[in-house]
Each structure stands twice: as structure tokens, then as C-alpha cells.
Coordinates of C-alpha atoms in Angstrom, one line a residue:
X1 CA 90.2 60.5 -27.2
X2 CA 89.2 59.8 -23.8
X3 CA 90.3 60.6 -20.5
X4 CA 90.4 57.8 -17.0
X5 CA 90.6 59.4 -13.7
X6 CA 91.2 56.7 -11.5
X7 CA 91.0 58.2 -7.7
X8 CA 91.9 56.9 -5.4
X9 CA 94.0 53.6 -6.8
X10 CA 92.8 50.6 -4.0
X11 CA 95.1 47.8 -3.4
X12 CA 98.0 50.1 -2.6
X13 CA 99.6 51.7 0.1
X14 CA 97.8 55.0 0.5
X15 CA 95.8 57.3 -1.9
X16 CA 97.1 57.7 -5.3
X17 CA 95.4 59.1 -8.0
X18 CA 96.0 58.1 -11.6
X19 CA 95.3 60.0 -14.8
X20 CA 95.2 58.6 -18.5
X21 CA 94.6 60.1 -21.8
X22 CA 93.5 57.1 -24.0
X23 CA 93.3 57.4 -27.6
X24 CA 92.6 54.9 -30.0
X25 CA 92.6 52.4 -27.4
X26 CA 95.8 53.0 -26.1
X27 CA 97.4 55.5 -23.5
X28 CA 99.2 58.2 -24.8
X29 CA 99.6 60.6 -21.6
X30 CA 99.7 59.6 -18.1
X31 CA 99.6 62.1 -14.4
X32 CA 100.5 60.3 -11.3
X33 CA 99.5 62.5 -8.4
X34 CA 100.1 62.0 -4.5
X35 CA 96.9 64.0 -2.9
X36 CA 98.0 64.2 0.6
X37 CA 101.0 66.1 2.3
X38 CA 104.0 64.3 4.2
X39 CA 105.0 67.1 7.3
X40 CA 107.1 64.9 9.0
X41 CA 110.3 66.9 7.9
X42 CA 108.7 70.2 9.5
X43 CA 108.3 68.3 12.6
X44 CA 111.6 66.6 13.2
X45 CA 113.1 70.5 13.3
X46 CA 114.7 71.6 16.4
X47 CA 114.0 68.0 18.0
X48 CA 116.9 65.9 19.7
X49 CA 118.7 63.9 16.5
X50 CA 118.1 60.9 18.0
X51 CA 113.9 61.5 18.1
X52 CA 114.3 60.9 13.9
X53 CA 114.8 57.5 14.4
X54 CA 111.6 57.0 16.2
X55 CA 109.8 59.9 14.3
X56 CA 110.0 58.6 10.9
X57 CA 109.1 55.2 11.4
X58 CA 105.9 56.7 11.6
X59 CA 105.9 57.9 8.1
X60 CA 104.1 54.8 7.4
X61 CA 102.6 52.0 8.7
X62 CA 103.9 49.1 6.4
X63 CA 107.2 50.8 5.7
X64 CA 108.5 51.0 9.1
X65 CA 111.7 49.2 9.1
X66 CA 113.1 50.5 6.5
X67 CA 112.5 54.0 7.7
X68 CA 114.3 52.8 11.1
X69 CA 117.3 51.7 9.1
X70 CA 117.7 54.5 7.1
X71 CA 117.4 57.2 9.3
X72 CA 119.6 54.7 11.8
X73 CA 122.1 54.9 9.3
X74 CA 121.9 58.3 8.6
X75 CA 122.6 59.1 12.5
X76 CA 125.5 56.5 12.6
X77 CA 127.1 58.9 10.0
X78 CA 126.7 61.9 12.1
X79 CA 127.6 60.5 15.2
X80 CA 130.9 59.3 13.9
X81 CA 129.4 54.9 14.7
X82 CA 129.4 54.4 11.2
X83 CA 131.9 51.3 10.9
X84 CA 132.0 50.3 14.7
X85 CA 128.9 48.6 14.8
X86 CA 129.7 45.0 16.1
X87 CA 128.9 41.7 14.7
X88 CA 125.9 41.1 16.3
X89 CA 124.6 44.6 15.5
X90 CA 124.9 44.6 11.9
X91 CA 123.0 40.9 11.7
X92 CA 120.5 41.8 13.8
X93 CA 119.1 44.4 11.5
X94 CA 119.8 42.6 9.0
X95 CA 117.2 40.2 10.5
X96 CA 114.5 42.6 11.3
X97 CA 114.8 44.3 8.0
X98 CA 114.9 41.0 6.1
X99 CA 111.8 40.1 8.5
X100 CA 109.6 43.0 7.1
X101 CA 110.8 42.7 3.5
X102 CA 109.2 38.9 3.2
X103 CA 105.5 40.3 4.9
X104 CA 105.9 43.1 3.0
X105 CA 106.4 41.2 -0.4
X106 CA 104.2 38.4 0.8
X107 CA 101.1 41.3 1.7
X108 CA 101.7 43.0 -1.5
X109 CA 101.4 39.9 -4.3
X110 CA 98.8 37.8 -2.3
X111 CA 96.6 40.4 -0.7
X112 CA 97.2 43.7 -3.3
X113 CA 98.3 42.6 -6.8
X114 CA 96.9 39.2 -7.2
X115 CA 93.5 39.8 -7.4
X116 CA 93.8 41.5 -10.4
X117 CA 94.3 38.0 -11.7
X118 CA 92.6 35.9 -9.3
X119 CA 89.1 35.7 -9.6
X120 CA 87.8 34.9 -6.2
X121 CA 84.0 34.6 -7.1
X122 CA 85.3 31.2 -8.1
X123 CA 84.8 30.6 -4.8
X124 CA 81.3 30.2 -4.5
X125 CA 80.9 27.0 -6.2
X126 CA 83.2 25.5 -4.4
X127 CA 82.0 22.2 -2.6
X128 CA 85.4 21.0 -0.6
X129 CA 85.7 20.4 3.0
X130 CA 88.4 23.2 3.6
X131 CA 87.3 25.4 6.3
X132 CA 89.2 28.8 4.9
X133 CA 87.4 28.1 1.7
X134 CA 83.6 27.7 2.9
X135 CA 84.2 30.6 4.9
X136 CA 85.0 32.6 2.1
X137 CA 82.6 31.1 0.3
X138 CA 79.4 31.8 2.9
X139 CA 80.7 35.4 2.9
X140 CA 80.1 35.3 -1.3
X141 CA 76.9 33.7 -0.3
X142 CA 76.2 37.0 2.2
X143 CA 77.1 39.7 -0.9
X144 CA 79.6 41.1 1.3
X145 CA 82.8 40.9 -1.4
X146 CA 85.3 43.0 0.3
X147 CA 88.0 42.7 0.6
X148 CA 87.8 41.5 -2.5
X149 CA 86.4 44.6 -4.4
X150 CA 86.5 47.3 -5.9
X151 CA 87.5 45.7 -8.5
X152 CA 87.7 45.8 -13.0
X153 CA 85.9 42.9 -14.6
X154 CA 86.2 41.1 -17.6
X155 CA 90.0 39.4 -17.9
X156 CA 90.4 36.3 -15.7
X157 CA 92.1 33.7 -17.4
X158 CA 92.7 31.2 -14.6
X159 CA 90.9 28.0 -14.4
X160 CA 88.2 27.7 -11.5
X161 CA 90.6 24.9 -9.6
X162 CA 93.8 27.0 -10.1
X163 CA 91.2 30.5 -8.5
X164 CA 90.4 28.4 -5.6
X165 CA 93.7 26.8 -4.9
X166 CA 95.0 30.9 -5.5
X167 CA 92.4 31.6 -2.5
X168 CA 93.4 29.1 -0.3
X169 CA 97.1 30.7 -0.5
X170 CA 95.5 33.9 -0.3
X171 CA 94.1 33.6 3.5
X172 CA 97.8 31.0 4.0
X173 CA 99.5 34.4 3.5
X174 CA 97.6 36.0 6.1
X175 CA 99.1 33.7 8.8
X176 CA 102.8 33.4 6.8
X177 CA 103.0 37.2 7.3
X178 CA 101.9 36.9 10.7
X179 CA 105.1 34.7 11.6
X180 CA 107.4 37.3 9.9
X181 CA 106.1 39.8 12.2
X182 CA 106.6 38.0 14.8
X183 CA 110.4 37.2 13.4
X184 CA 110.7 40.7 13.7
X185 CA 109.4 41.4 16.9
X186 CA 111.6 38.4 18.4
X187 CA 114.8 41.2 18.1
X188 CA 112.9 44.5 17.4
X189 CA 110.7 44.0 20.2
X190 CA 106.9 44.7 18.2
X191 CA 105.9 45.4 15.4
X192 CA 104.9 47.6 13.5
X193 CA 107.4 51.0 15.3
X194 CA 110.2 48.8 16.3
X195 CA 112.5 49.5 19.2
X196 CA 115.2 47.2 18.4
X197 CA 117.3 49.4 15.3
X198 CA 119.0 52.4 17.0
X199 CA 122.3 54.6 16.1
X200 CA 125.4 52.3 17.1
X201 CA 123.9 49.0 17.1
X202 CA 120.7 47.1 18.3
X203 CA 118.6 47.6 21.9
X204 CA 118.0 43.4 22.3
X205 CA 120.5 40.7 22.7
X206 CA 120.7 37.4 20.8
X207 CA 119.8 34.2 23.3
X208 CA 119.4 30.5 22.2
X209 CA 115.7 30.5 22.2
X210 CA 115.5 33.6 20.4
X211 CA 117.7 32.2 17.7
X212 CA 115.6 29.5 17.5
X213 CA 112.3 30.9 18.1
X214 CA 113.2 32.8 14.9
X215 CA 114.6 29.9 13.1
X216 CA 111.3 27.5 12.9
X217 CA 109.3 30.2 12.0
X218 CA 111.5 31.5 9.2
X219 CA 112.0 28.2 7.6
X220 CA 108.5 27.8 7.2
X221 CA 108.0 31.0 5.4
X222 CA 110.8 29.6 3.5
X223 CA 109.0 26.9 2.4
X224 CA 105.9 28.6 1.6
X225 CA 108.0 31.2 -1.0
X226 CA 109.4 27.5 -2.7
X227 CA 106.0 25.6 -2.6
X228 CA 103.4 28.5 -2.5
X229 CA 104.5 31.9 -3.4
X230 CA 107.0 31.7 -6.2
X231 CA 104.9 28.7 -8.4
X232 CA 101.7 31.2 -7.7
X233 CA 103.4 33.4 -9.5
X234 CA 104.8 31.6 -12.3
X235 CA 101.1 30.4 -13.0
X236 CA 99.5 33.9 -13.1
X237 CA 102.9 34.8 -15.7
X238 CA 101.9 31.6 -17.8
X239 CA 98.3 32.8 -17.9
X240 CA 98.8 36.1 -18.0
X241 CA 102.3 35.9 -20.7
X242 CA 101.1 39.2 -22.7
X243 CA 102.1 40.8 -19.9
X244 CA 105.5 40.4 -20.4
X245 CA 105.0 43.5 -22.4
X246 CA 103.1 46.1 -21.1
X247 CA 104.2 48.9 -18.3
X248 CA 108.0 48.3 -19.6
X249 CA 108.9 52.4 -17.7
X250 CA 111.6 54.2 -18.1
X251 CA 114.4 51.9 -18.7
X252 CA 116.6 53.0 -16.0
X253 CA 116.8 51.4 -12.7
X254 CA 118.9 52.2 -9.4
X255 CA 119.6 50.3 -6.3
X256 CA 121.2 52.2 -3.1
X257 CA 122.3 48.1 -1.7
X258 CA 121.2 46.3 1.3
X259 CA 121.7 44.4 3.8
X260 CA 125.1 44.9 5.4
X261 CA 127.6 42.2 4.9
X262 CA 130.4 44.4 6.2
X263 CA 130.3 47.2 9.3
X264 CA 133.3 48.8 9.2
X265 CA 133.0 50.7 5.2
X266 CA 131.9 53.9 5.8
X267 CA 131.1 54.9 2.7
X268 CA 127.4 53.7 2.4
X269 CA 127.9 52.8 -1.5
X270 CA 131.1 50.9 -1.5
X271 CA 129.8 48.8 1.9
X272 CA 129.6 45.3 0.5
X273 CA 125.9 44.2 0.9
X274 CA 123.8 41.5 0.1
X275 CA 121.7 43.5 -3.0
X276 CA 124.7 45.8 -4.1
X277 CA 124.1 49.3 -5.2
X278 CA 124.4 51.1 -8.6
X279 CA 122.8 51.5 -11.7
X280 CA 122.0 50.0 -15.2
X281 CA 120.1 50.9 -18.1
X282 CA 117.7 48.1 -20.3
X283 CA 119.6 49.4 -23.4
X284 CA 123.0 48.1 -22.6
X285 CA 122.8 46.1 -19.0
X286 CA 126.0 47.2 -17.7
X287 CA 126.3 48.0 -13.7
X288 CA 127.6 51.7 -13.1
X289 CA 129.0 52.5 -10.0
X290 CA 126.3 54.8 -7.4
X291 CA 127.2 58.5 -6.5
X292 CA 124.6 60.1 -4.1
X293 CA 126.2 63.4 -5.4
X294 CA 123.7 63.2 -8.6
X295 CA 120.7 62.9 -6.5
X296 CA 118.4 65.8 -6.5
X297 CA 114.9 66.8 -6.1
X298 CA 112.7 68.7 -8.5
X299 CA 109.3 70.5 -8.1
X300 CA 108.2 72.0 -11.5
X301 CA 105.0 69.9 -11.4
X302 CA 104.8 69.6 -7.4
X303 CA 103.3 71.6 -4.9
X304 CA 106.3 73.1 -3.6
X305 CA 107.9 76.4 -3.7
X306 CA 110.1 76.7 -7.0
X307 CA 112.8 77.8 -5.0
X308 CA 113.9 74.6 -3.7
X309 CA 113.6 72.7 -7.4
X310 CA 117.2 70.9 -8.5
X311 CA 118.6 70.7 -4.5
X312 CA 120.8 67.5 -3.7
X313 CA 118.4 66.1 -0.6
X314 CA 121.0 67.4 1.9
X315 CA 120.0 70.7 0.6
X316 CA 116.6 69.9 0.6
X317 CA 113.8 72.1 1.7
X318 CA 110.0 71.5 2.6
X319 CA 108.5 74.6 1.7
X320 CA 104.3 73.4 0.3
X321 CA 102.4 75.6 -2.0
X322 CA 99.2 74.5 -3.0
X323 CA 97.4 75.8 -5.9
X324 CA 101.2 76.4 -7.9
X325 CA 100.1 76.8 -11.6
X326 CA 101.1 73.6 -13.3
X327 CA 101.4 71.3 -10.2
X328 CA 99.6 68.7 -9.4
X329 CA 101.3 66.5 -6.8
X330 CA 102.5 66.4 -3.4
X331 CA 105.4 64.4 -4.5
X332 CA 108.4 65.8 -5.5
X333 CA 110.3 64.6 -8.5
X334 CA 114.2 62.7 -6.9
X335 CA 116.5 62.5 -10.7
X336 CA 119.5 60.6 -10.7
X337 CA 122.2 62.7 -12.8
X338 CA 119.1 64.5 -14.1
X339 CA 117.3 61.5 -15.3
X340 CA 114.3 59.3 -14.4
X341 CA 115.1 56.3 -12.5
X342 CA 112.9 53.4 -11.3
X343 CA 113.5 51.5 -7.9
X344 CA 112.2 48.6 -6.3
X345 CA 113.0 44.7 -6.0
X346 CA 113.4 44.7 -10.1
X347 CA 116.1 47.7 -9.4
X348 CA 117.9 45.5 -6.8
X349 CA 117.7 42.0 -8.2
X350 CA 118.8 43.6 -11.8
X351 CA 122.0 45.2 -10.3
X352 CA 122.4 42.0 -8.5
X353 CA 122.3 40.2 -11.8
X354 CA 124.3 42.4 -13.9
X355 CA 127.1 42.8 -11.6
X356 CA 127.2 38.9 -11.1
X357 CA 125.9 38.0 -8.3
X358 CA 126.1 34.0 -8.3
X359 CA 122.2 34.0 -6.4
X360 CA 120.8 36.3 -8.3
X361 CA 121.5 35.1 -11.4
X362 CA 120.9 32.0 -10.7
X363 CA 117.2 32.5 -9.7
X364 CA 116.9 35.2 -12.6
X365 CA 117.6 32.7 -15.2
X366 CA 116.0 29.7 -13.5
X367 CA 112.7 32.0 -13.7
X368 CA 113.0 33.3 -17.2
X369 CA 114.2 29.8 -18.5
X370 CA 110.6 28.2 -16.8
X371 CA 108.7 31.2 -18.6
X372 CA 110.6 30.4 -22.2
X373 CA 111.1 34.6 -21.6
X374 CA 114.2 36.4 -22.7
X375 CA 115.5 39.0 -19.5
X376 CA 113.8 41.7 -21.7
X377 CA 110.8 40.5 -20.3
X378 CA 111.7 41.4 -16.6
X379 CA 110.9 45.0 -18.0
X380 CA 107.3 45.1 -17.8
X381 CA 104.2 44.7 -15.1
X382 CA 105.0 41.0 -14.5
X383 CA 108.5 41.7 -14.3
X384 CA 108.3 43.5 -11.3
X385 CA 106.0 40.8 -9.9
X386 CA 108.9 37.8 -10.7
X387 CA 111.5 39.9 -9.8
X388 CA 109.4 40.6 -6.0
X389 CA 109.2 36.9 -5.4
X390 CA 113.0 36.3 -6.7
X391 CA 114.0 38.7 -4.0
X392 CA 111.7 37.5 -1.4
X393 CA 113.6 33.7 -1.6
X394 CA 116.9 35.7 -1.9
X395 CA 116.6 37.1 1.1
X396 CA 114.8 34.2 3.1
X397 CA 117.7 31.9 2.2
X398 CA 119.9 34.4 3.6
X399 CA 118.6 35.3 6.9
X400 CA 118.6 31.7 7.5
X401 CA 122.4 32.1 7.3
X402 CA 122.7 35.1 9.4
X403 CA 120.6 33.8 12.5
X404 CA 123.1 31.7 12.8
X405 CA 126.4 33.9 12.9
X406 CA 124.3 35.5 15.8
X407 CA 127.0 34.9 19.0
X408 CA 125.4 35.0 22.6
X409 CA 127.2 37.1 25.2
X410 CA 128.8 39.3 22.7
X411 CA 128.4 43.2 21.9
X412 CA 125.1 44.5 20.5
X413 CA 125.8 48.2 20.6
X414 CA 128.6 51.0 20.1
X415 CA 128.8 54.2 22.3
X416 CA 128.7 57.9 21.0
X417 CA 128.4 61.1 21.7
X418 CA 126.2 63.5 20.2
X419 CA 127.4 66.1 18.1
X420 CA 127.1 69.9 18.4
X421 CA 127.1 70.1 14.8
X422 CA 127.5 67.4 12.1
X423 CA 125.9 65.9 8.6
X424 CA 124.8 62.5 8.1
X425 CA 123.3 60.5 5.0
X426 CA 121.6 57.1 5.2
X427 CA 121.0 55.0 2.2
X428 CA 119.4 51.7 2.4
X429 CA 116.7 49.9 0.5
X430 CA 113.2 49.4 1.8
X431 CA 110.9 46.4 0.4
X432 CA 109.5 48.7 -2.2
X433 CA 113.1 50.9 -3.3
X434 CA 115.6 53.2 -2.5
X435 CA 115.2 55.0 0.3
X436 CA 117.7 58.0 1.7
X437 CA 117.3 60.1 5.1
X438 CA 119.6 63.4 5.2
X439 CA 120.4 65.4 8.3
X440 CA 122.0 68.2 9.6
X441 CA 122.7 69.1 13.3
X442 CA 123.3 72.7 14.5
X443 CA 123.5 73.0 18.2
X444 CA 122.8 69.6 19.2
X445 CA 119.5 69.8 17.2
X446 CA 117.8 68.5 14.0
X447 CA 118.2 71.8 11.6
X448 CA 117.1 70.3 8.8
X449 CA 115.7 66.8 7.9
X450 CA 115.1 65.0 4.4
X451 CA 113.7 61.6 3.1
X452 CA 113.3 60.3 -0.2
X453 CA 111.4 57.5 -0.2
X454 CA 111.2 54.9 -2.9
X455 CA 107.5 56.1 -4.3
X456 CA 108.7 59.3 -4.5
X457 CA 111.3 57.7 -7.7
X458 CA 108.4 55.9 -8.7
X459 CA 105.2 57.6 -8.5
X460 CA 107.1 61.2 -9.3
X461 CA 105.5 63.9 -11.4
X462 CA 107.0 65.2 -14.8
X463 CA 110.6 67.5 -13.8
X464 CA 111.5 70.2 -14.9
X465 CA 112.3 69.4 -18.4
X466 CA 108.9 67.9 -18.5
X467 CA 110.3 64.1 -18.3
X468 CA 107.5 62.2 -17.0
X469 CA 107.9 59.7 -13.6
X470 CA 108.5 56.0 -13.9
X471 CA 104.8 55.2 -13.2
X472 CA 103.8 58.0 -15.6
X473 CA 106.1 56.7 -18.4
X474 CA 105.0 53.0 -17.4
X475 CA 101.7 53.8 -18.5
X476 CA 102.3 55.6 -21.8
X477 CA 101.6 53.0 -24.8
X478 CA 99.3 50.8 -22.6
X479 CA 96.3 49.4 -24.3
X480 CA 93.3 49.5 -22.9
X481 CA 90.5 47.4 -24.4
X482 CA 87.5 49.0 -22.2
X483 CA 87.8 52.4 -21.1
X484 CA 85.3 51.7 -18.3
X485 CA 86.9 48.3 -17.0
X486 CA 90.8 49.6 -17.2
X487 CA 92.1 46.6 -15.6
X488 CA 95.2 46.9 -17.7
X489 CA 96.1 50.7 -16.3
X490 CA 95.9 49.5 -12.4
X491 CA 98.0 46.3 -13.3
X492 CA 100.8 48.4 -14.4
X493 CA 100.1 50.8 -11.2
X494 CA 100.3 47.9 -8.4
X495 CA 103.2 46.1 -10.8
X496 CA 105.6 49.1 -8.7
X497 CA 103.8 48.2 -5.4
X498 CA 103.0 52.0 -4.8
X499 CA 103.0 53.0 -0.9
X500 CA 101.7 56.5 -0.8
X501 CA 101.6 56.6 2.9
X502 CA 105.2 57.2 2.6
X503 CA 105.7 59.5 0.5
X504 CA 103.0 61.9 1.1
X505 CA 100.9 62.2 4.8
X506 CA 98.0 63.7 6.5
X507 CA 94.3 65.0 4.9
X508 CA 91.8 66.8 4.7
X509 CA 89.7 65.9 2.2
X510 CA 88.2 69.3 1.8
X511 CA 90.5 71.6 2.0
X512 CA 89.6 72.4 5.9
X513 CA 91.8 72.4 8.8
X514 CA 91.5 69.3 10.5
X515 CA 93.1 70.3 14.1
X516 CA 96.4 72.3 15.0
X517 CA 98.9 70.5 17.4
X518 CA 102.1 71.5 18.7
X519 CA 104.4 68.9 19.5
X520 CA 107.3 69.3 21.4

């Protein structure tokens, strides 16, 4: 029996570290740990509400929007805007959200996941006239492999053609995403702190060149999800088939919605969206209707006081203890009716699919009936890759719609008052899952602030009862033919597209007290 201490994860979103007990070959325990602690709660309390908004986006670089949205949404509720945003509101975050998930998707298969099946050395004995090609291939030539590395050796299946035409879409992606922020910044204003998403509506104005400014550029990243992304990833599933059947998880998925399709529903759950809430199981498929109610927070195995373990997030408290006996993480464990759930785009594009949504399904079977693959298949660490790029055309397709419905001259924005006192929730999804912000006002200020983020589901620690985290129970029954090249445990890891940066923040690497600072 031998033990892999993988610390920190690369290719992700912040510093994770992974832990494996391999015996025989195969996994048969798995830690997930989040090294760093996230204080942004502690600040936001006894600021003005309406600093959250701005103050959370900085939970993390890459995650941004969605932390706009949710906390927009959570303030709408407390203000009393929820259902008055107008029109032109509700589509205009729809289009700066929608503008960060396809980046954010794009930057995750392309310049994260895929080269742990794109072998880029194939490079170097490449003797074409493309220009983005011999420059990767003169930095090869130089020894200087970074990006490119760290990485595990030994299982690259592709052919050299199909690594260097995977390449050439590799540095295309760089400028694809760099269009989408720019979509974004058209109505957020920059990227990556937008200004644009605030409580009752938008800051910026549709014109007729912004509408089309954002237009052109969207429908070529739409063609490069038909052309480029989505058959990219049908090749490395053909090559790579087997993996239809490792890092299957915990079997239980949940999707908060998103994407408004309707402003005036209150209730967060019931708004019809584009990706609808709820939840289903791999055992039986059937949709089950969301209650926020059954979310809480547990901190057996974190390092957090025990005091706050089994609170609904609107009870939540941030209370760190470092060196509690049996922790080790600075996530905290979120259960849905007190059992392990997995989010992400597989979460949403499942719900989609099993409460029939015409789009969804569609795409779902067109993929699985390419791959000869039964929707089984969709549970495992190339799943989660399909299901990604599925979205990412889902979404595209839409927000080519929505610019449209965009009406010059009319409303943006919804007045309010701030309250003395009042409770808000905001549930949305960001690219990579779930994500909720909870808060409660006392005397015109933030008394207590909460966010669960979607790597918090997803790269949780055992609960209370000991049930190991999605990524943890991912991992469990893994094979691993070389303990010292483990390329299949960090497949399974970046499958979930792990973002670390927002669910845990700030280091100090050992142990010492970086700086104090008092913000106010």
C-alpha cells in the first residue's frame, strides 16, 4: 500500500492538495484539502451592503462574474428589487455572465485539462509554415517547456498530426477568450472586477454599436465551439474512451439555474432560467424540485470551530481554527439534505436533460450517439469534459438571441432604498457550479455575510458522518498504473475544473504573519 501526496495540483485554479492511498494499484482512500484561508466574510462585516457586490468579486480572479451575480442577487432580495428589474437589466447580465462562462470553459479545456492528453512535445518536429507553431516549436528547441509542464508522462495516445493541430487550437483559444472578455467588458465596462452588474439592474446602456460590437465577436467564438472546441473534444474522448469510466463521484448532482429568462419571480428557484435548478441522482435520473432550506455547512474535518458545523449558510459563521484534531482543510463541507452533492456544467446540463429541456437533450444525445456511449458515461472524468463544451454551445447559441432582445433608450436600472434591517439570498450558477451569497443587514450594515462557492461542493472534506467530498469519492476505485507518473489521479482532479482561489484565500506559506491591515 502506497501513499501519493500530490501538492499543490497545477493546472487549476489555486492550490489544492490531493491525497491518495493506492493499493494494489488502485485508490482506495482519497483527502482533498484547500491549504489557504478565504477572510472575505470577516471583512465585508459592518461595511455598507452594497460594498459586497464589489468586495466579493475579488474572491477570485477567474470567477468574478459569477460572484457579481450572486451577491447582486442576494442584495436585490434584501432591498425588496427582486422582480422589478427591467428588460434590458436582466439581459444584460445575462450577457456578461454568459460572456465569462465561454472564456472560462474555453481557458479551462484548452489551457488546463487538455494537456493531460495533448502531448505538445509533438511540436518540435514540426516542419509547417504556421507561425504559432514554430514559435512553440523554437521555445521546445530553447528547453523552456512551461507552460507546458509540470506535467505526468507516459499515456498520450494522440497521433503527432492530431498533437499539433490540438496545439494550434491551443494558442487559437488564447485569442477566442480574449474576444469574450472583451464581450464582457462591452456592457460590464472591464474585465476581470466588472462594474456593470449592480442591485436593481445594470450601470451601462445598450447602443447600436455596442449590440453589434458584441455580436461579431460572439459569433466567432461561436464558430470556434462548432469547428474547434467541441470536435477537440470528441477526439481526445475517442482516444481516450476508457475514460468513460473512471472518477464516476458521488452520484448526486445539483444545479441552483441560470440565466434569467424571467425578472419578475421572486423566488430564486422557481424563476424560469435558461439551465433550470434542481436535483437528480445517476440511480434513477429523475429531476427533484431545489429547496435552499436543506443546505447546510459542515466542519468535522475543516478548520473551523465545531460550533458552527450543520448551520443552513444564512446561519453561517466564519470562526478558523487551525490545528483542530482531525481537520485538514480550509474548506467547509455544504450537504444538500445531508448528502454529498456534485455541481458544475455536468450538474446543470444533466438537470437540463432530465427535466426536458429540448437544447439540452438534443446536444446530450447528439454527443453520446457520436461516442456509441450510453448517458452512463456522462458520469465519469470525460463526462464532465463533454458536458463543459455542451454547455459552452448552449449558452453561445443563446446569447446570440438575447443581444438582440436588447431595446435602446429603454430602462437599465430599478431604484431602492436601503434597508435598516433585512435578509437576502442569491443563488445563481458560476462557470464551475453552484454558487449562493447570504446576508443579513442590521442597522444599515453587513452583520453577517456567507458564500458557498461551487469548489466548496466539490472539493469538500469528509462531514460529519465521515461521507467523503465529490472529489474525494471521485477518486476512490481509480487505477493507477504508476504510482510515480499518476496521470490518471489529476485527470479526475481537473475533470471538476477545481478553482481554489474561490473557495479558500490568502497565505502564508509558513505559518508567519504576512502583514496586518485594517480596511475600512
Amino acid at each position: 500500500m502506497g501513499k501519493i501526496v500530490i501538492d499543490p495540483i497545477t493546472r487549476i485554479e489555486g492550490h489544492l492538495k490531493i491525497e491518495v492511498i493506492v493499493d494494489d494499484g488502485e485508490v482506495k482512500e482519497a483527502r482533498s484539502s484547500g491549504t489557504l484561508f478565504r477572510g472575505l466574510e470577516l471583512i465585508l462585516k459592518g461595511r455598507d451592503p452594497r460594498d459586497a457586490q464589489r468586495i466579493t468579486q475579488r474572491i477570485c480572479g477567474v470567477c468574478p462574474t459569477g460572484h457579481a451575480m450572486a451577491s447582486t442577487l442576494n442584495l436585490d432580495s434584501a432591498f425588496g428589487v427582486d422582480g422589478k428589474i427591467p428588460e434590458n437589466g436582466r439581459i444584460i447580465r445575462n450577457l456578461i455572465l454568459g460572456s465569462n462562462y465561454l472564456q472560462s470553459h474555453i481557458l479551462h479545456f484548452y489551457h488546463l485539462a487538455a494537456l493531460d492528453y495533448v502531448d505538445v512535445t509533438a511540436v518540435a518536429g514540426y516542419e509547417g509554415s504556421d507561425p504559432g507553431l514554430n514559435s512553440v516549436k523554437r521555445f521546445i528547441e530553447r528547453g523552456e517547456l512551461g507552460p507546458f509542464v509540470p506535467r505526468y508522462e507516459g499515456d498520450y495516445r494522440l497521433s503527432p498530426e492530431t498533437n499539433r493541430q490540438a496545439v494550434a487550437h491551443y494558442l487559437q483559444a488564447l485569442d477566442i477568450r480574449r474576444k469574450a472578455h472583451e464581450m464582457l467588458a462591452l456592457f460590464g465596462g472591464k474585465m476581470p472586477h466588472n462594474v456593470g452588474i449592480v442591485p436593481g439592474g445594470v450601470t451601462e446602456v445598450p447602443t447600436v454599436d455596442k449590440i453589434a460590437a458584441f455580436l461579431w465577436r460572439l459569433n466567432e467564438i461561436r464558430s470556434f465551439i462548432d469547428t474547434v472546441y467541441i470536435p477537440d473534444v470528441i477526439a481526445v474522448a475517442t482516444a481516450y474512451a476508457d475514460h468513460f469510466q473512471i472518477g464516476r463521484g458521488c452520484g448526486r448532482f445539483l444545479s441552483y439555474g441560470v440565466f434569467d429568462l424571467d425578472g419578475s419571480e421572486t423566488n430564486l428557484v422557481k424563476r424560469k432560467r435558461l439551465l433550470p435548478s434542481g436535483t437528480v441522482a445517476a440511480d434513477d435520473l429523475q429531476p427533484k424540485d431545489l429547496e435552499p432550506a436543506k443546505i447546510h455547512e459542515e466542519v468535522r474535518h475543516s478548520w473551523y470551530a465545531d460550533s458552527s458545523s450543520g448551520r443552513h449558510p444564512s446561519q453561517g459563521e466564519t470562526s478558523p481554527q487551525l490545528g483542530k484534531d482531525g481537520a485538514y482543510s480550509w474548506l467547509k463541507s455544504p450537504r444538500y439534505d445531508g448528502q454529498v452533492h456534485e455541481v458544475g456544467p455536468l450538474a446543470r446540463m444533466l438537470v437540463a436533460y432530465v427535466r426536458g429541456n429540448e437544447t439540452a437533450k438534443s446536444l446530450v444525445d447528439g454527443a453520446l450517439s457520436a461516442l456509441e456511449a450510453p448517458v452512463t458515461a456522462l458520469f465519469s472524468a470525460l463526462g464532465r469534459h463533454a458536458a463543459r463544451a455542451l454547455e459552452t454551445k448552449l449558452v453561445a447559441d443563446a446569447m446570440a438571441g438575447w443581444v438582440l432582445q436588447l431595446k435602446p433608450g429603454e430602462p437599465v436600472y430599478a431604484e431602492y432604498e436601503l434597508p435598516d434591517e433585512a435578509e437576502g439570498m442569491g443563488l445563481t450558477e458560476a462557470a464551475r457550479g453552484a454558487l449562493g451569497h447570504w446576508i443579513s443587514i442590521k442597522d444599515g450594515r453587513i452583520a453577517n455575510y456567507q458564500c458557498v462557492v461551487p469548489t466548496t461542493w466539490n472539493a469538500s472534506p469528509r462531514d460529519d458522518r465521515d461521507q467523503p467530498g465529490p472529489i474525494e469519492q471521485a477518486l476512490q476505485g481509480t487505477k493507477v498504473k504508476d504510482e510515480s507518473n499518476p496521470f490518471e489521479v489529476v485527470r479526475v482532479v481537473r475533470s471538476f475544473d477545481p478553482c481554489l482561489a474561490c473557495a479558500v484565500h490568502l497565505i502564508t506559506p509558513k505559518g508567519r504573519s504576512l502583514g496586518e491591515f485594517r480596511v475600512s
